[in-house]
Coordinates of C-alpha atoms and ligand atoms in Angstrom, one line a residue:
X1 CA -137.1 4.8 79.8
X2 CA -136.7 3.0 83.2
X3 CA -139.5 2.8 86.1
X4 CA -137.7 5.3 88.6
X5 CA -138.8 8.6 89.3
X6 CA -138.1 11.4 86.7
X7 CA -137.8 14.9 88.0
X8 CA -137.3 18.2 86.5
X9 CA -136.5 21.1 89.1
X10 CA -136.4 24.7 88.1
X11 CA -136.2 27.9 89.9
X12 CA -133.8 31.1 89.9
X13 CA -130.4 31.3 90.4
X14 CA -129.9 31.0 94.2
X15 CA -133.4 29.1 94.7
X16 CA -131.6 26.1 96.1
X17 CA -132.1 24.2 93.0
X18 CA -128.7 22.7 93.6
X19 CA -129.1 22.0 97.4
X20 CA -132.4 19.8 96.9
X21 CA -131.0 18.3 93.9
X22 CA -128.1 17.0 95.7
X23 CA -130.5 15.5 98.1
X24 CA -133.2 14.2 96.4
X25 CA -130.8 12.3 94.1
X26 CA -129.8 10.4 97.8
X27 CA -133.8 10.5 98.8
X28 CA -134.5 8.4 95.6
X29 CA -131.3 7.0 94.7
X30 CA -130.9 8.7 90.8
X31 CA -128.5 10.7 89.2
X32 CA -128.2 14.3 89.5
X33 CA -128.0 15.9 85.7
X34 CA -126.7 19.4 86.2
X35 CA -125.9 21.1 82.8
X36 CA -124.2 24.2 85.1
X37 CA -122.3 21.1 86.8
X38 CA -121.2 19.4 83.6
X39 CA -120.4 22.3 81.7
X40 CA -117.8 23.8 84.5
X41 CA -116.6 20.3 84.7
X42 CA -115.8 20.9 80.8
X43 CA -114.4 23.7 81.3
X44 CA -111.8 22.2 83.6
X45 CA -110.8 20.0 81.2
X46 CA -110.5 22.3 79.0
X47 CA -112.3 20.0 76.6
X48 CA -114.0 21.5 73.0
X49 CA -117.2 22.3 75.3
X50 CA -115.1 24.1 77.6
X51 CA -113.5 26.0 75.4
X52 CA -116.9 27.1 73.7
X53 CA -119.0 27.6 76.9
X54 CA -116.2 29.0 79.7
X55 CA -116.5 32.8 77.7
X56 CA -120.4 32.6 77.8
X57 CA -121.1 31.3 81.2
X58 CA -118.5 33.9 82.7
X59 CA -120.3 36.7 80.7
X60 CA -123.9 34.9 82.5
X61 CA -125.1 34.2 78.5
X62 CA -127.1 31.0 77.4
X63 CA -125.7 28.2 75.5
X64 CA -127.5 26.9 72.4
X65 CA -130.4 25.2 72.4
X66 CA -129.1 22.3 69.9
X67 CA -125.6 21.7 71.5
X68 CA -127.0 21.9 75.6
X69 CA -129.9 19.0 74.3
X70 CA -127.3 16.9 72.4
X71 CA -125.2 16.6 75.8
X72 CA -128.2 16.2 78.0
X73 CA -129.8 13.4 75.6
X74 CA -127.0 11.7 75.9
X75 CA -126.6 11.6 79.2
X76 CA -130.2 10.6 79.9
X77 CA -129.0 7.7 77.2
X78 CA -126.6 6.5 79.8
X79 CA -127.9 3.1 81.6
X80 CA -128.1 5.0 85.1
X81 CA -130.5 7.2 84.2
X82 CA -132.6 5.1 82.2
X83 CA -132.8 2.4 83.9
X84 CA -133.1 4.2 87.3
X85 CA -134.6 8.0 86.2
X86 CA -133.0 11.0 87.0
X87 CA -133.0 14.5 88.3
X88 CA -132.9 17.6 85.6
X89 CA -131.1 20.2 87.2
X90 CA -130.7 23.9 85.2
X91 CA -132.0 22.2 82.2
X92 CA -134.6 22.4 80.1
X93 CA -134.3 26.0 80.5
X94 CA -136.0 27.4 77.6
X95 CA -139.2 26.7 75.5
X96 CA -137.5 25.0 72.8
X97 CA -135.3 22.9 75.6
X98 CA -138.6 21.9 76.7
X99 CA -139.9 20.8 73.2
X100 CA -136.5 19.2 72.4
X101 CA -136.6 17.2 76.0
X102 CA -140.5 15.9 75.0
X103 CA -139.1 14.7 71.6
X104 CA -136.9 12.5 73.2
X105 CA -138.8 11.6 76.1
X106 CA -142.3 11.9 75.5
X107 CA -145.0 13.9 78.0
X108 CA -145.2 11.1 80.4
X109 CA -141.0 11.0 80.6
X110 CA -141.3 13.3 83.3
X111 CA -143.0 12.4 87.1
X112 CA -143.2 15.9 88.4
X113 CA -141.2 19.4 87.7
X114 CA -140.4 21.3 90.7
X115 CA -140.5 25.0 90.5
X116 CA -138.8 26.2 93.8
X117 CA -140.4 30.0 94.1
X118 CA -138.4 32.2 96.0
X119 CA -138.2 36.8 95.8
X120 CA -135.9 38.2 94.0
X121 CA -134.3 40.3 96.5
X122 CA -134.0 36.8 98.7
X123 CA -132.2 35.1 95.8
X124 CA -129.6 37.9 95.1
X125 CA -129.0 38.2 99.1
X126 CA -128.4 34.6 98.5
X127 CA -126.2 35.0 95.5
X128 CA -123.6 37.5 97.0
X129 CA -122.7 35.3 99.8
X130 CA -122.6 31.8 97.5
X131 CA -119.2 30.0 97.4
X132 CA -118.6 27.1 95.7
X133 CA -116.5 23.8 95.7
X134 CA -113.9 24.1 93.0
X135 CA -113.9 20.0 92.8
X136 CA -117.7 18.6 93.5
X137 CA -119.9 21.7 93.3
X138 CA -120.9 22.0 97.4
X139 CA -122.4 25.1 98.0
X140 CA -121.5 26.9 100.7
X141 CA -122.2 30.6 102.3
X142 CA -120.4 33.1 103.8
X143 CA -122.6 32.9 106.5
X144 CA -121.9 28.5 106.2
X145 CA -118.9 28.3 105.6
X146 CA -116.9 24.8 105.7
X147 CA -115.4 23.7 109.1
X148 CA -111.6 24.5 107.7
X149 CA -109.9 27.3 105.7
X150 CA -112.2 27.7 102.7
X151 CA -111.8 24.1 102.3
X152 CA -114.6 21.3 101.3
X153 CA -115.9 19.2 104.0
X154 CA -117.0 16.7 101.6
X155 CA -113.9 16.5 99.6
X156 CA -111.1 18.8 100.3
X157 CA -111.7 21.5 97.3
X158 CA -110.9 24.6 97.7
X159 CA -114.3 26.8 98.1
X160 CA -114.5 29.8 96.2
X161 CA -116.9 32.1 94.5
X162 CA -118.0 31.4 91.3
X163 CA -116.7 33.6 88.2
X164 CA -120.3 34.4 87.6
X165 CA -121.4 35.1 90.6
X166 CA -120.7 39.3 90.3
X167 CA -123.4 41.7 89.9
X168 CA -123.6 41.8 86.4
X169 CA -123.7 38.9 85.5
X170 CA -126.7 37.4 88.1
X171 CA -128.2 40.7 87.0
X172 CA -127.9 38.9 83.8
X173 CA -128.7 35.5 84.4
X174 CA -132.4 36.2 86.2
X175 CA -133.1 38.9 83.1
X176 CA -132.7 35.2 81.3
X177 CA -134.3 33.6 83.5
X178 CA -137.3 35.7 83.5
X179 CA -137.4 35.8 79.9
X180 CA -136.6 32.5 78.6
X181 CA -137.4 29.7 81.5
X182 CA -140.4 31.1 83.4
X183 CA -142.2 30.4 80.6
X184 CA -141.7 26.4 81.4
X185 CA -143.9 26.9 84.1
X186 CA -146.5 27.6 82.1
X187 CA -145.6 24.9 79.9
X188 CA -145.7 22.5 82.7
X189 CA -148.4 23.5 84.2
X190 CA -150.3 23.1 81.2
X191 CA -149.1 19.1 81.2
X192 CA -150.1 18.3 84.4
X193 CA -146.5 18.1 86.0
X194 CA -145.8 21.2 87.9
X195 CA -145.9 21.8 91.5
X196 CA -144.6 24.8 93.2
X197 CA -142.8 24.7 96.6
X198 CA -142.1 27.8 98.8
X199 CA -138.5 27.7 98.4
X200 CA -138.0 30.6 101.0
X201 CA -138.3 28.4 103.6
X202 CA -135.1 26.7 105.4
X203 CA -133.7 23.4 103.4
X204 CA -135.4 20.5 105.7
X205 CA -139.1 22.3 105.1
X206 CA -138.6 22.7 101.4
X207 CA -137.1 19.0 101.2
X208 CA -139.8 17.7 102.9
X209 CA -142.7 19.8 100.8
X210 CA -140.5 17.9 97.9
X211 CA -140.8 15.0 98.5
X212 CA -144.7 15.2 99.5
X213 CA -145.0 16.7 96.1
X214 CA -143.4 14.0 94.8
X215 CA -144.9 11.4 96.7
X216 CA -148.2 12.5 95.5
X217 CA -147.1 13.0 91.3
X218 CA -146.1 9.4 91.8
X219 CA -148.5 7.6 94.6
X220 CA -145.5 5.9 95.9
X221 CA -143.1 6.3 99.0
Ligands
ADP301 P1 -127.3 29.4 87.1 O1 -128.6 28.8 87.0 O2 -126.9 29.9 88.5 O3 -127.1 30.5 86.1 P2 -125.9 27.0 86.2 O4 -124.9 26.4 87.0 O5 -127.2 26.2 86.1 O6 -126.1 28.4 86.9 O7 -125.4 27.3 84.8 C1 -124.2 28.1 84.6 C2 -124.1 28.6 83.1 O8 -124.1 27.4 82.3 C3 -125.3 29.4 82.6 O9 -125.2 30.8 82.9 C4 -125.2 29.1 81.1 O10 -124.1 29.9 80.6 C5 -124.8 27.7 81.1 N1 -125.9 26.8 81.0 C6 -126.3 25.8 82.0 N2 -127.4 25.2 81.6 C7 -127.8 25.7 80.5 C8 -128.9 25.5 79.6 N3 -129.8 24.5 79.9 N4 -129.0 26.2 78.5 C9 -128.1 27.1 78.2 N5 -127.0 27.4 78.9 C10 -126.9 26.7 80.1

């Protein structure tokens, strides 16, 4: 692996995992590895993936283990990330993710995982008034929307809600979540990697507390 930093950042649905991913990959210059991301972009393209993971991320179920590692090692095999390190975003997201990821990467192939803590009831507050770039993923709120007719000020996409994004299924996806990922902070903690961030705070506060945590995993600016 390359010398740049190597980040993992977990957190619920709604945390604002995908807000300070989408800026720390500018802070430090890295790519952004988003299985959520990559995985609606397959389904766009109605490629095999697609076809296999649009039913089960509409219903708010988890891939496999096996097939979500085998895209995201080789995407960490690309000369981008490493060369340059990368930013783990929604992945790993269960034990054996975890276990799979160390395989591949080794203890030491991660600087510093980022567990963004925020309530429940904040997140699903959160979760009701999210909308989404169709195109590039910008998250939006009812509250923010873009400055023109649901479109994307970054692109020109239309901005919508995502298909998961009802009741049931984030009812679903932070059952999962409680079940199957919390249990990575554990196993990070027990490696020496994790730092928690108050992620109820507003976006600038918990990028800065990032990037002090970060600053201090890695001793450099
Ligand atoms: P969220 O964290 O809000 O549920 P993501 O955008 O990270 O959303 O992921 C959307 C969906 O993609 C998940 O509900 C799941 O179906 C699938 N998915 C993404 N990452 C993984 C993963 N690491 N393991 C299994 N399934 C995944």
């Amino acid at each position: 692996m390359g010398t740049g930093v190597r980040l993992i950042v977990l957190g619920k649905q709604g945390a604002g995992k995908g807000t300070q991913c989408v800026r720390l990959s500018h802070r430090y210059a890295i790519p952004h590895i988003s299985t959520g991301d990559m995985l609606r972009a397959a389904v766009r393209n109605q490629t095999e993936l697609g076809q296999i993971a649009g039913p089960l991320m509409d219903a708010g179920s988890l891939l496999g283990d096996d097939l979500i590692m085998s895209i995201v090692s080789e995407r960490l095999s690309e000369p981008d990330a490493a060369t340059r390190g990368f930013i783990l975003d929604g992945v790993p997201r269960t034990v054996v993710q975890a276990e799979l990821l160390e395989e591949k990467i080794g203890v030491d192939g991660i600087d510093c995982v980022i567990n963004l803590d925020v309530p429940t009831e904040d997140v699903l507050q959160r979760l009701v008034s999210r909308r989404v770039c169709d195109d590039c993923g910008a998250i939006y709120s009812t509250n923010q929307p873009p400055a023109v007719n649901w479109t994307c000020d970054n692109c020109g996409g239309q901005v919508v809600q995502r298909k998961d994004d009802t009741a049931e299924a984030i009812m679903k996806r932070l059952a999962a979540y409680e079940a199957e990922t919390l249990p990575l902070v554990d196993f990070y903690s027990q490696r020496g990697k994790l730092v928690t961030i108050d992620g109820s705070q507003n976006a600038d506060a918990v990028f800065d507390a990032t990037v002090a945590a970060i600053k201090a995993a890695t001793r450099r600016s």
